[in-house]
CSV table of C-alpha atoms and ligand atoms in Angstrom, one decimal:
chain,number,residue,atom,x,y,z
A,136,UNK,CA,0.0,0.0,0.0
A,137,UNK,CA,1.2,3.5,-1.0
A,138,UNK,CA,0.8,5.8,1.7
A,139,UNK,CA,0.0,9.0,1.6
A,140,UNK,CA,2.8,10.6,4.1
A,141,UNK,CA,5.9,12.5,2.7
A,142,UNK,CA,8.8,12.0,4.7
A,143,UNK,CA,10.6,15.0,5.1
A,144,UNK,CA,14.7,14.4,4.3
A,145,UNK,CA,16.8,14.1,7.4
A,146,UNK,CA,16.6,16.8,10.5
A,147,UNK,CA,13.2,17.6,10.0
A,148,UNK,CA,12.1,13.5,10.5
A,149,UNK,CA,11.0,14.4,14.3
A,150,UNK,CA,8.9,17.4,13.6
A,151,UNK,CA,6.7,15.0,11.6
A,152,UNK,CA,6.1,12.8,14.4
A,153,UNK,CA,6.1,15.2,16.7
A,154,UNK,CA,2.7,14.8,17.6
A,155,UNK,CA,2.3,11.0,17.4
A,156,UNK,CA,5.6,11.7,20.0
A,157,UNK,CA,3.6,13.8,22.6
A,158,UNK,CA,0.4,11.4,22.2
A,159,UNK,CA,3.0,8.7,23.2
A,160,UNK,CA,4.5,10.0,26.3
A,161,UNK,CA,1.6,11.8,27.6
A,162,UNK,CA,-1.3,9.3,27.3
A,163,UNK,CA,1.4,5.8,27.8
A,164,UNK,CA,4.7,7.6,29.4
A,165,UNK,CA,6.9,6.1,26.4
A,166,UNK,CA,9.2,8.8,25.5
A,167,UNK,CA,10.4,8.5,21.6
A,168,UNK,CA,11.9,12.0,21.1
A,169,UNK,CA,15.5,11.1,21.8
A,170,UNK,CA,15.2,7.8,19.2
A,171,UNK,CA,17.5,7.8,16.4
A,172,UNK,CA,15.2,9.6,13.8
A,173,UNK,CA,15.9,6.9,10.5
A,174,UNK,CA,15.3,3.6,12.7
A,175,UNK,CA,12.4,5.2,14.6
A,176,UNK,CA,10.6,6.2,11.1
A,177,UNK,CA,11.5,2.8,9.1
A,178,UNK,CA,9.8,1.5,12.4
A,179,UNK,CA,6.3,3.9,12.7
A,180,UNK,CA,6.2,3.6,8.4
A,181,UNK,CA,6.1,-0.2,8.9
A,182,UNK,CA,3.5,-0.4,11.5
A,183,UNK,CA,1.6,2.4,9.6
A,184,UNK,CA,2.0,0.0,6.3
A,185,UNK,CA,1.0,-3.1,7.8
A,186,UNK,CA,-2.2,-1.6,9.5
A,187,UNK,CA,-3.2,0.0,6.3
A,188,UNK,CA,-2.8,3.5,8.1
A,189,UNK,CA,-2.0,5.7,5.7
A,190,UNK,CA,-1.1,9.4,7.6
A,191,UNK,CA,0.7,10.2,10.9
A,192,UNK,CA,-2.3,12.0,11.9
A,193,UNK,CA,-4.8,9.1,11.5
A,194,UNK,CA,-2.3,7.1,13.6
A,195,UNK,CA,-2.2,9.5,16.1
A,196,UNK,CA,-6.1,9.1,15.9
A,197,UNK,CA,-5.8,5.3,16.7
A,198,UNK,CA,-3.7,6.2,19.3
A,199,UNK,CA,-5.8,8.5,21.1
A,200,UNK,CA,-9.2,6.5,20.7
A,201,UNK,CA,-8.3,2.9,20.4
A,202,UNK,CA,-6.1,2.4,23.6
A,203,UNK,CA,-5.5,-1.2,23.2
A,204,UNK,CA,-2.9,-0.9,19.9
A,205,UNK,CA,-0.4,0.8,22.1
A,206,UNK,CA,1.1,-2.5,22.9
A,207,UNK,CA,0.9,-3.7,18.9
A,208,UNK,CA,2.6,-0.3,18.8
A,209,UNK,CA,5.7,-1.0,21.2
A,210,UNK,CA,5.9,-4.3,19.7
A,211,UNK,CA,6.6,-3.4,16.7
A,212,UNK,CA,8.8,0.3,16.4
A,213,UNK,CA,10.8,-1.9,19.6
A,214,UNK,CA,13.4,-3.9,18.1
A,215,UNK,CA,13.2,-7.1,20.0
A,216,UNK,CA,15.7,-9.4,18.5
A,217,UNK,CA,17.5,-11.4,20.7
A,218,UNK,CA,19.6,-14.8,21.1
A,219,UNK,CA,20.9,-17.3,23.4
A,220,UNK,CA,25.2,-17.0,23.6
A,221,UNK,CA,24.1,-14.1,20.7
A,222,UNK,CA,27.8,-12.8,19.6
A,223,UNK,CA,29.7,-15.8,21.3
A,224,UNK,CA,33.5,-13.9,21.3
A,225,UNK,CA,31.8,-11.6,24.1
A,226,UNK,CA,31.2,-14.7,26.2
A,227,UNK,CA,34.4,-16.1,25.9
A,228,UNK,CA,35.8,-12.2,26.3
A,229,UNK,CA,33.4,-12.2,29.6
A,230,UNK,CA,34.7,-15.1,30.9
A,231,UNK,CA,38.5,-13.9,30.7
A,232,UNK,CA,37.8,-10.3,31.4
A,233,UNK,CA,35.6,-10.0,34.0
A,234,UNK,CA,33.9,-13.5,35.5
A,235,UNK,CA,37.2,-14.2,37.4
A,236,UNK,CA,37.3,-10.5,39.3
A,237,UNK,CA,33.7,-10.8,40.2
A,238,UNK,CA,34.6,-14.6,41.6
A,239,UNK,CA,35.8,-13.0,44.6
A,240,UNK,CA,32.6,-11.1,45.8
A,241,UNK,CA,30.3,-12.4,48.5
A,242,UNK,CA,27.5,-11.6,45.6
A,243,UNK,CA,27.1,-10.2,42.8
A,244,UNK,CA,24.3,-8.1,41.0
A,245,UNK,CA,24.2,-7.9,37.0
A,246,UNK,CA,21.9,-6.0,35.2
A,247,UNK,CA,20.9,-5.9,31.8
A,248,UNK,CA,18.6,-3.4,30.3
A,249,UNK,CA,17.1,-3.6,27.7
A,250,UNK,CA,17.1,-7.0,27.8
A,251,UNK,CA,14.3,-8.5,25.9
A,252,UNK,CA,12.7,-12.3,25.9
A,253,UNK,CA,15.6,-12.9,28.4
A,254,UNK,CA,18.0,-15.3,26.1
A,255,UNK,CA,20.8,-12.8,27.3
A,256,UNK,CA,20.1,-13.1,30.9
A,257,UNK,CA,19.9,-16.8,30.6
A,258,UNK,CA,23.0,-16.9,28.7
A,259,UNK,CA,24.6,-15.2,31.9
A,260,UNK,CA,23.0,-17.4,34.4
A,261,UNK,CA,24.6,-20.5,32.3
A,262,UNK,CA,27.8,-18.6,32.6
A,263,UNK,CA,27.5,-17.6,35.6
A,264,UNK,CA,26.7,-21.6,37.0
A,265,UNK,CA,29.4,-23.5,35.0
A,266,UNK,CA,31.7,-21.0,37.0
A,267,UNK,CA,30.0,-22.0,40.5
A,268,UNK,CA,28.8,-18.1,40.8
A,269,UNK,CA,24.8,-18.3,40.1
A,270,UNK,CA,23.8,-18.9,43.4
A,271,UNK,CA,25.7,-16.1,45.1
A,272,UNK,CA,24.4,-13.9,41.9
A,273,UNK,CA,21.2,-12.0,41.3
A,274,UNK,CA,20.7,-11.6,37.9
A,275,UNK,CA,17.9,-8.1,36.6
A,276,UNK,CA,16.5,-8.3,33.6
A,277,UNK,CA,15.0,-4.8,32.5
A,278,UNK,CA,12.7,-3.6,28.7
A,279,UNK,CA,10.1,-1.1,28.2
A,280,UNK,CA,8.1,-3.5,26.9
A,281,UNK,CA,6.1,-5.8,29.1
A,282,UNK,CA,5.3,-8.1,26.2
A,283,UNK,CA,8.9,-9.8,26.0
A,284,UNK,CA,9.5,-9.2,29.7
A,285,UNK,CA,6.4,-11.9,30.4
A,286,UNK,CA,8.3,-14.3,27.6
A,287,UNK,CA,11.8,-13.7,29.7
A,288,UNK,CA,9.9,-14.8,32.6
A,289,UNK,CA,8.9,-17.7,31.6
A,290,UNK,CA,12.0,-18.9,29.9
A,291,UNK,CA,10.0,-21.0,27.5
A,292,UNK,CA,11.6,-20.7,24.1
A,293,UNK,CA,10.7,-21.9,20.6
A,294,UNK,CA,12.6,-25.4,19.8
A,295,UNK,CA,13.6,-24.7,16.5
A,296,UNK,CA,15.9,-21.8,18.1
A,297,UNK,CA,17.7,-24.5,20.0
A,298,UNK,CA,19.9,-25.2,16.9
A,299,UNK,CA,21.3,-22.0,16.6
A,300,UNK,CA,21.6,-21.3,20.1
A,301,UNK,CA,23.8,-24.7,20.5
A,302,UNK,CA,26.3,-23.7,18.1
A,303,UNK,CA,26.4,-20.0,19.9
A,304,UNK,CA,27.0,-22.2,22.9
A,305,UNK,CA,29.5,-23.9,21.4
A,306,UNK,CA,31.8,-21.5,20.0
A,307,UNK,CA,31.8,-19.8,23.5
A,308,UNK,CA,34.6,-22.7,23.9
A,309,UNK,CA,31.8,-24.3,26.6
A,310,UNK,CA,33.1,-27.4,28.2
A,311,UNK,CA,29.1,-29.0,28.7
A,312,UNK,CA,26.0,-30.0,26.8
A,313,UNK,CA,23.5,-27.1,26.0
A,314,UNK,CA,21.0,-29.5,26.0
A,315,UNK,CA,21.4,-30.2,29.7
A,316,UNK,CA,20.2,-26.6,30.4
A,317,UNK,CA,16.7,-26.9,29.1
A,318,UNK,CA,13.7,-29.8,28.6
A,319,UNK,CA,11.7,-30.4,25.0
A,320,UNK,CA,8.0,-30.3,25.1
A,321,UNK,CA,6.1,-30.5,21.8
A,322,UNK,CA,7.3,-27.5,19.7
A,323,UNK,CA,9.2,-25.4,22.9
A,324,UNK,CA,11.9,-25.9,25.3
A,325,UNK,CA,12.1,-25.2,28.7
A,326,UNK,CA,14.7,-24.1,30.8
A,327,UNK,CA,16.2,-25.6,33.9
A,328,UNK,CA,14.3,-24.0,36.6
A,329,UNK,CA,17.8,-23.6,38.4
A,330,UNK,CA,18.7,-21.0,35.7
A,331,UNK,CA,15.2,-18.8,36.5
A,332,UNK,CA,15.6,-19.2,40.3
A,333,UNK,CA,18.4,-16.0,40.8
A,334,UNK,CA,16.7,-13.8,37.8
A,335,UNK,CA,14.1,-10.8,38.1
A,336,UNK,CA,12.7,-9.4,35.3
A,337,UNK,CA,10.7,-6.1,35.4
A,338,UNK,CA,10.3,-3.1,33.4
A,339,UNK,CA,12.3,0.0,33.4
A,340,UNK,CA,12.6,2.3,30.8
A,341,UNK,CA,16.3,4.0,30.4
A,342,UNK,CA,14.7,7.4,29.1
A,343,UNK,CA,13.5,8.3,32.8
A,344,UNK,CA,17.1,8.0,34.0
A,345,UNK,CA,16.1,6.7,37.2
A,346,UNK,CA,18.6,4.6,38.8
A,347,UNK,CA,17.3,1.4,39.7
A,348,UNK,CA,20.3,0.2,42.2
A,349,UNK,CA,23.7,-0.7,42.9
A,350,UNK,CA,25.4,-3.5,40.3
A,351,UNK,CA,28.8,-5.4,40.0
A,352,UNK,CA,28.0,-5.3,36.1
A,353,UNK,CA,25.4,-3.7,33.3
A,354,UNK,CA,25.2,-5.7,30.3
A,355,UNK,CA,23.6,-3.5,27.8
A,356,UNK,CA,24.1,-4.9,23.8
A,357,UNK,CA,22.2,-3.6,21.1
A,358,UNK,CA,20.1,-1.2,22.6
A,359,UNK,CA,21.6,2.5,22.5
A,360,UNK,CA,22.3,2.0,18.9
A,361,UNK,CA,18.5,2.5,18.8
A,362,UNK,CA,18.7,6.0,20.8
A,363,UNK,CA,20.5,9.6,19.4
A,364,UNK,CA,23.6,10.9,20.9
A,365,UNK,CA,22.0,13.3,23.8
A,366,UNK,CA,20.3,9.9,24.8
A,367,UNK,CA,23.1,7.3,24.8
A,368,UNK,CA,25.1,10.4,26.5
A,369,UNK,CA,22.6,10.3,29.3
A,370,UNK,CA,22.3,6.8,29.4
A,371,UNK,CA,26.0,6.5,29.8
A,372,UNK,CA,25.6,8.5,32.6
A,373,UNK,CA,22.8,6.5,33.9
A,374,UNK,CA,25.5,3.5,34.0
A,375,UNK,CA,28.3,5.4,35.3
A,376,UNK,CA,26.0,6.1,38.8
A,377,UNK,CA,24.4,2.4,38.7
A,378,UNK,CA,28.0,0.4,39.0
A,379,UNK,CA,30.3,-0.1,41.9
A,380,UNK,CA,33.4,0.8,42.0
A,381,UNK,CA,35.2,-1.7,40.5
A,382,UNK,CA,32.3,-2.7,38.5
A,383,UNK,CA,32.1,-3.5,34.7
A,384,UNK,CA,30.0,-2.3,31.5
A,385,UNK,CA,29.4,-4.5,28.7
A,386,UNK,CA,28.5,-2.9,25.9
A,387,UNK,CA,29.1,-5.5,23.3
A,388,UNK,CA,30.8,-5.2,19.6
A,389,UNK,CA,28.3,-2.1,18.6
A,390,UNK,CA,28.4,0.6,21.1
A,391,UNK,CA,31.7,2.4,22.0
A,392,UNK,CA,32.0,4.6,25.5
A,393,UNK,CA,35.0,6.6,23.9
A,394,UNK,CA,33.2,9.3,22.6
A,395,UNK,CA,31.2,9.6,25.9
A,396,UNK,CA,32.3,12.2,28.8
A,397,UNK,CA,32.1,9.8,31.6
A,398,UNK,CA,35.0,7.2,29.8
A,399,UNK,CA,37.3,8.9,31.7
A,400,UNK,CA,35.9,7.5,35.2
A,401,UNK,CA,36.4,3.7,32.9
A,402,UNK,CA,39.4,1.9,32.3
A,403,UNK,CA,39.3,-0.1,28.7
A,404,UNK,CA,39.4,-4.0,29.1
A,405,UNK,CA,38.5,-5.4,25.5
A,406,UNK,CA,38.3,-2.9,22.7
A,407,UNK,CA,36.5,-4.8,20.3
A,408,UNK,CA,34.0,-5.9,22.4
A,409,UNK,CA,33.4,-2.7,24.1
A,410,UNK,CA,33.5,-3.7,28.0
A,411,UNK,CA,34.8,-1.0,30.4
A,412,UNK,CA,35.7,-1.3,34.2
A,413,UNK,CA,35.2,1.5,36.7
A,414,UNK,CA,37.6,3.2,38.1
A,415,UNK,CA,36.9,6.5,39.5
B,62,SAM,C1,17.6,-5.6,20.1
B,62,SAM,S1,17.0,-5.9,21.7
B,62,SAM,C2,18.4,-6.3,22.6
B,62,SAM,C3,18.3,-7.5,23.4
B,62,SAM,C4,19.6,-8.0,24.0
B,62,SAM,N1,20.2,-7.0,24.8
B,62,SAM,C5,20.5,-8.5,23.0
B,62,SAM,O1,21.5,-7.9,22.6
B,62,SAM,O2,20.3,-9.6,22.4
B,62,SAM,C6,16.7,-4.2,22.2
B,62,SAM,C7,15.7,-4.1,23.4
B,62,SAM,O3,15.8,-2.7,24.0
B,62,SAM,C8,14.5,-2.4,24.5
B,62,SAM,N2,14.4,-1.0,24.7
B,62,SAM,C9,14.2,0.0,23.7
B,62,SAM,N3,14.1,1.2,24.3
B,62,SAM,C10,14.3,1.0,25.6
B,62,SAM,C11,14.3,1.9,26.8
B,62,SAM,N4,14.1,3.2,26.6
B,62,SAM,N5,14.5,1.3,28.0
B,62,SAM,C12,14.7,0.0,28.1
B,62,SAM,N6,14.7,-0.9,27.1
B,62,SAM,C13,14.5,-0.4,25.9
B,62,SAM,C14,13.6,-3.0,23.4
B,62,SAM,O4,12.3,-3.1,23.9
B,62,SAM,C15,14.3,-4.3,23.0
B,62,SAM,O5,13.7,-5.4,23.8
């Protein structure tokens, strides 16, 4: 379907939505406005294309008088790809970098916003166990969108993924059997409840900057590539007052701290996969 909409050219993207924006934060509390403009549009003009809306205005309509889309909504301009062992050089970079320094805390809290279904979180906890650390460990899962926080809860995954996830595993150098982590039932599998018993998922959104707690390490991959540079600034900073001293950022192949003003409080510890330890 054509629609009728004509996208201005770059820098004047978030005037155009900035309505749809306000109806967003002010009727739901999701704040867009600091999104990177070309991923947020390619988001809200495939929504709009697959719901046959064809102006920003008569999706701001459907906004404001049909309340239940707003989760179709977040669903969809959200990215919420995810993977077990997703990116398996960070795990084996994890695992030399940072695993053995946290081995010598009475406990240790990891957070990961932005975290999605909850393969990542998982992914940690298996870590985390084969190293004889998960049950002095608390791991947080965090999204803005409830959906795929109620999927990470329940750690029930689609079979099929298993494949993929196994070789992941696999190439993290593991020394066990990924299938000993989780159970087949029809079409899904299910994880060992051990792995669910130290994780919390709930939602927190990183635009309010509100500082949830304390942590030993933030695991945030794939997520501020999503936000502009004001945004990921404050996010940074967001990080910076949620670790310990001491405490490590994993950022993952993607997002750099360099450019940021608080990488002087962080000491570099692998380059290519971006994960920082704090020092001041
Ligand atoms: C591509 S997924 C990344 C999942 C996982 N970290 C990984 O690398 O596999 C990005 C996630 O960020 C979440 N997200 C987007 N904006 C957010 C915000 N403001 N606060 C918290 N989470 C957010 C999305 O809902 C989505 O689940």
């Amino acid at each position: 379907m054509a629609l009728s909409i004509t996208l201005p050219t770059s820098g004047k993207v978030r005037n155009h939505w900035q309505s749809l924006y306000s109806i967003l934060r002010e009727l739901y509390g999701y704040d867009f406005n600091d999104y990177a403009d070309a991923s947020m549009t390619r988001r809200i003009v495939r929504y709009m294309e697959l719901n046959k809306i064809r102006t920003s205005s008569e999706l701001c309509d459907k906004l404001i008088n049909k309340r239940m889309i707003i989760q179709d909504f977040v669903n969809d301009v959200t990215v919420n790809v995810t993977e077990m062992f997703r990116d398996p050089e960070f795990y084996i970079s994890l695992q030399k970098n940072v695993i053995q320094s946290l081995n010598n805390l009475p406990y240790i809290r990891i957070w990961h916003p932005g975290c999605s279904s909850g393969e990542e979180v998982y992914s940690m906890a298996i870590l985390l166990y084969e190293n004889g650390m998960l049950e002095n460990s608390m791991l947080y899962g965090t999204d803005i969108n409830t959906e795929v926080l109620s999927k990470a809860r329940k750690g029930i995954y689609p079979l099929r993924n298993m494949k993929e996830y196994t070789s992941n595993y696999i190439k993290t150098d593991a020394k066990y059997s990924f299938a000993e982590y989780y159970t087949a039932s029809y079409d899904a599998a299910i994880l060992r409840a051990f792995l669910k018993r130290r994780t919390v998922f709930s939602k927190h959104d990183l635009v309010t900057g509100v500082v949830p707690d304390e942590f030993n390490l933030i695991v945030c991959r794939n997520v501020l590539i999503y936000f502009n540079r004001d945004l990921q600034e404050r996010v940074f900073k967001l990080f910076c007052d949620s670790l310990y001293l001491g405490g490590f950022l994993a950022l993952g192949p993607r997002e750099t701290l360099l450019l940021s003003d608080v990488n002087r409080r962080f000491e570099l510890v692998d380059k290519k996969e971006n994960i920082y330890k704090k020092i001041k």
